[in-house]
Amino acid sequence: MSEVDERPVTIHTDGACVPNPGPGGWGALLRQGSHELELCGGLAEPTTNNRMELTAPIEALEALRRRSVVHLYTDSTYVRNGITSWVLGWQRNGWLTKAKEPVKNADLWRRLVAACAEHDVEWHWVKGHSGDEGNERADRLAARGLAEAVAAARA
């Protein structure tokens, strides 16, 4: 991707896991002007809430076809803090924590770093289940992704 689409894309993401660990789902709402795109998916096999919280912004960013200015909203401090500060140290340390332990979910962190490199991303944290319309829709999409994954596994 080269030329930047200056019309900002707003993305709200969420992940869900019931129980945690257990089946999981992720959801993303993408908006650019009057255009909206809803994305969701999930896993019937056991996963974790953190993996689903990471998967949502990865899938949303990877869905963009042009380099874009992105305002990305998540209710996960794990995702926001990880991508805005922790990941730089992990990369310097060969994907090890300060305690020299392997970084959990390093496969997804690497994908998120690569997806972010394709866009100009500004990260925002929103409190979950607090009435933010974009976050509430992303939450419903994550629940739908989880339900569809479980239903497909039972079929």
Short mmCIF file of C-alpha atoms in Angstrom, two decimals:
data_model
loop_
_atom_site.label_atom_id
_atom_site.label_comp_id
_atom_site.label_asym_id
_atom_site.label_seq_id
_atom_site.Cartn_x
_atom_site.Cartn_y
_atom_site.Cartn_z
CA MET A 1 0.00 0.00 0.00
CA SER A 2 1.35 3.41 -0.85
CA GLU A 3 -1.03 6.35 -1.24
CA VAL A 4 -2.88 7.25 1.96
CA ASP A 5 -6.66 7.59 1.89
CA GLU A 6 -7.06 10.76 3.96
CA ARG A 7 -10.71 10.07 4.79
CA PRO A 8 -10.36 8.58 8.27
CA VAL A 9 -11.66 5.12 9.04
CA THR A 10 -13.13 4.65 12.50
CA ILE A 11 -12.94 1.10 13.84
CA HIS A 12 -14.52 -0.27 17.02
CA THR A 13 -13.40 -3.74 18.09
CA ASP A 14 -14.25 -6.26 20.78
CA GLY A 15 -13.59 -9.85 21.73
CA ALA A 16 -15.55 -12.35 23.78
CA CYS A 17 -14.88 -15.70 25.37
CA VAL A 18 -17.44 -17.74 27.34
CA PRO A 19 -16.05 -19.13 29.59
CA ASN A 20 -12.49 -17.78 29.51
CA PRO A 21 -10.77 -19.87 28.22
CA GLY A 22 -13.46 -21.38 26.04
CA PRO A 23 -15.17 -20.74 22.73
CA GLY A 24 -14.51 -17.21 21.54
CA GLY A 25 -15.68 -14.54 19.17
CA TRP A 26 -14.47 -11.21 17.82
CA GLY A 27 -16.24 -8.31 16.19
CA ALA A 28 -15.33 -5.09 14.39
CA LEU A 29 -17.34 -2.16 13.12
CA LEU A 30 -15.60 -0.11 10.42
CA ARG A 31 -16.89 3.30 9.35
CA GLN A 32 -15.68 5.68 6.68
CA GLY A 33 -18.03 8.57 6.01
CA SER A 34 -21.49 7.08 5.53
CA HIS A 35 -20.14 3.60 4.74
CA GLU A 36 -20.15 0.85 7.37
CA LEU A 37 -18.79 -2.66 7.41
CA GLU A 38 -19.43 -5.23 10.13
CA LEU A 39 -16.98 -8.10 10.58
CA CYS A 40 -17.12 -10.98 13.02
CA GLY A 41 -15.80 -14.48 13.52
CA GLY A 42 -14.97 -16.95 16.18
CA LEU A 43 -13.54 -20.24 17.32
CA ALA A 44 -15.47 -23.13 18.82
CA GLU A 45 -12.31 -24.69 20.24
CA PRO A 46 -10.98 -23.17 23.46
CA THR A 47 -9.28 -19.82 23.11
CA THR A 48 -8.90 -16.81 25.41
CA ASN A 49 -10.53 -13.42 25.65
CA ASN A 50 -7.16 -11.75 25.01
CA ARG A 51 -6.71 -13.69 21.76
CA MET A 52 -10.16 -12.60 20.60
CA GLU A 53 -9.49 -8.98 21.63
CA LEU A 54 -6.33 -9.09 19.49
CA THR A 55 -7.98 -10.83 16.55
CA ALA A 56 -10.64 -8.12 16.13
CA PRO A 57 -8.30 -5.22 15.25
CA ILE A 58 -6.09 -7.53 13.16
CA GLU A 59 -9.04 -8.63 11.02
CA ALA A 60 -10.35 -5.06 10.76
CA LEU A 61 -7.01 -3.60 9.67
CA GLU A 62 -6.33 -6.47 7.27
CA ALA A 63 -9.74 -5.84 5.65
CA LEU A 64 -8.73 -2.33 4.56
CA ARG A 65 -7.71 -2.25 0.90
CA ARG A 66 -5.87 1.11 0.92
CA ARG A 67 -3.43 2.66 3.34
CA SER A 68 -5.71 4.60 5.68
CA VAL A 69 -5.80 6.99 8.58
CA VAL A 70 -7.45 4.86 11.28
CA HIS A 71 -8.99 5.79 14.61
CA LEU A 72 -9.20 2.44 16.38
CA TYR A 73 -11.28 2.05 19.55
CA THR A 74 -10.94 -0.92 21.90
CA ASP A 75 -12.16 -1.63 25.42
CA SER A 76 -9.09 -3.80 26.02
CA THR A 77 -6.28 -2.15 27.94
CA TYR A 78 -4.24 -5.28 27.13
CA VAL A 79 -4.48 -4.54 23.39
CA ARG A 80 -4.07 -0.76 23.64
CA ASN A 81 -1.14 -0.85 26.08
CA GLY A 82 0.45 -3.76 24.27
CA ILE A 83 0.49 -2.12 20.84
CA THR A 84 1.28 1.42 22.03
CA SER A 85 4.07 0.63 24.50
CA TRP A 86 4.88 -2.97 25.45
CA VAL A 87 5.43 -4.32 21.94
CA LEU A 88 8.55 -2.19 21.35
CA GLY A 89 10.30 -3.81 24.31
CA TRP A 90 9.12 -7.27 23.31
CA GLN A 91 10.55 -6.80 19.83
CA ARG A 92 13.88 -5.54 21.23
CA ASN A 93 14.00 -8.55 23.58
CA GLY A 94 13.30 -11.11 20.85
CA TRP A 95 9.64 -11.48 21.87
CA LEU A 96 10.52 -12.11 25.51
CA THR A 97 9.06 -10.24 28.49
CA LYS A 98 11.21 -8.37 30.99
CA ALA A 99 11.17 -11.59 33.02
CA LYS A 100 12.67 -13.37 29.96
CA GLU A 101 9.47 -15.40 29.44
CA PRO A 102 7.96 -15.83 25.96
CA VAL A 103 5.35 -13.16 25.18
CA LYS A 104 1.86 -14.63 25.31
CA ASN A 105 0.02 -14.46 22.00
CA ALA A 106 3.19 -13.43 20.15
CA ASP A 107 1.78 -14.81 16.90
CA LEU A 108 -1.12 -12.36 17.08
CA TRP A 109 1.03 -9.47 18.29
CA ARG A 110 3.27 -9.97 15.23
CA ARG A 111 0.22 -9.91 12.94
CA LEU A 112 -1.07 -6.77 14.65
CA VAL A 113 2.29 -5.02 14.28
CA ALA A 114 2.34 -5.91 10.57
CA ALA A 115 -1.25 -4.75 10.07
CA CYS A 116 -0.56 -1.45 11.85
CA ALA A 117 2.49 -0.85 9.65
CA GLU A 118 0.18 -0.70 6.63
CA HIS A 119 -1.86 2.20 8.06
CA ASP A 120 -1.63 5.35 10.17
CA VAL A 121 -3.33 4.07 13.34
CA GLU A 122 -4.31 6.13 16.35
CA TRP A 123 -5.37 3.96 19.30
CA HIS A 124 -8.17 4.86 21.73
CA TRP A 125 -9.48 3.09 24.81
CA VAL A 126 -13.18 3.14 25.68
CA LYS A 127 -14.81 1.70 28.76
CA GLY A 128 -16.69 -1.46 27.81
CA HIS A 129 -20.44 -1.75 28.41
CA SER A 130 -20.69 1.97 29.13
CA GLY A 131 -23.08 2.97 26.37
CA ASP A 132 -20.54 3.81 23.63
CA GLU A 133 -22.55 2.94 20.51
CA GLY A 134 -19.58 1.68 18.48
CA ASN A 135 -18.30 -0.45 21.36
CA GLU A 136 -21.77 -1.88 22.00
CA ARG A 137 -22.11 -2.88 18.34
CA ALA A 138 -18.63 -4.45 18.33
CA ASP A 139 -19.62 -6.38 21.47
CA ARG A 140 -22.76 -7.71 19.74
CA LEU A 141 -20.68 -8.68 16.70
CA ALA A 142 -18.22 -10.57 18.93
CA ALA A 143 -21.14 -12.40 20.56
CA ARG A 144 -22.51 -13.24 17.10
CA GLY A 145 -19.11 -14.52 15.96
CA LEU A 146 -18.91 -16.75 19.04
CA ALA A 147 -22.47 -18.07 18.57
CA GLU A 148 -21.92 -18.77 14.87
CA ALA A 149 -18.65 -20.63 15.56
CA VAL A 150 -20.30 -22.80 18.22
CA ALA A 151 -23.32 -23.49 16.00
CA ALA A 152 -21.09 -24.44 13.06
CA ALA A 153 -19.10 -26.84 15.26
CA ARG A 154 -22.33 -28.55 16.37
CA ALA A 155 -23.67 -28.92 12.82
#
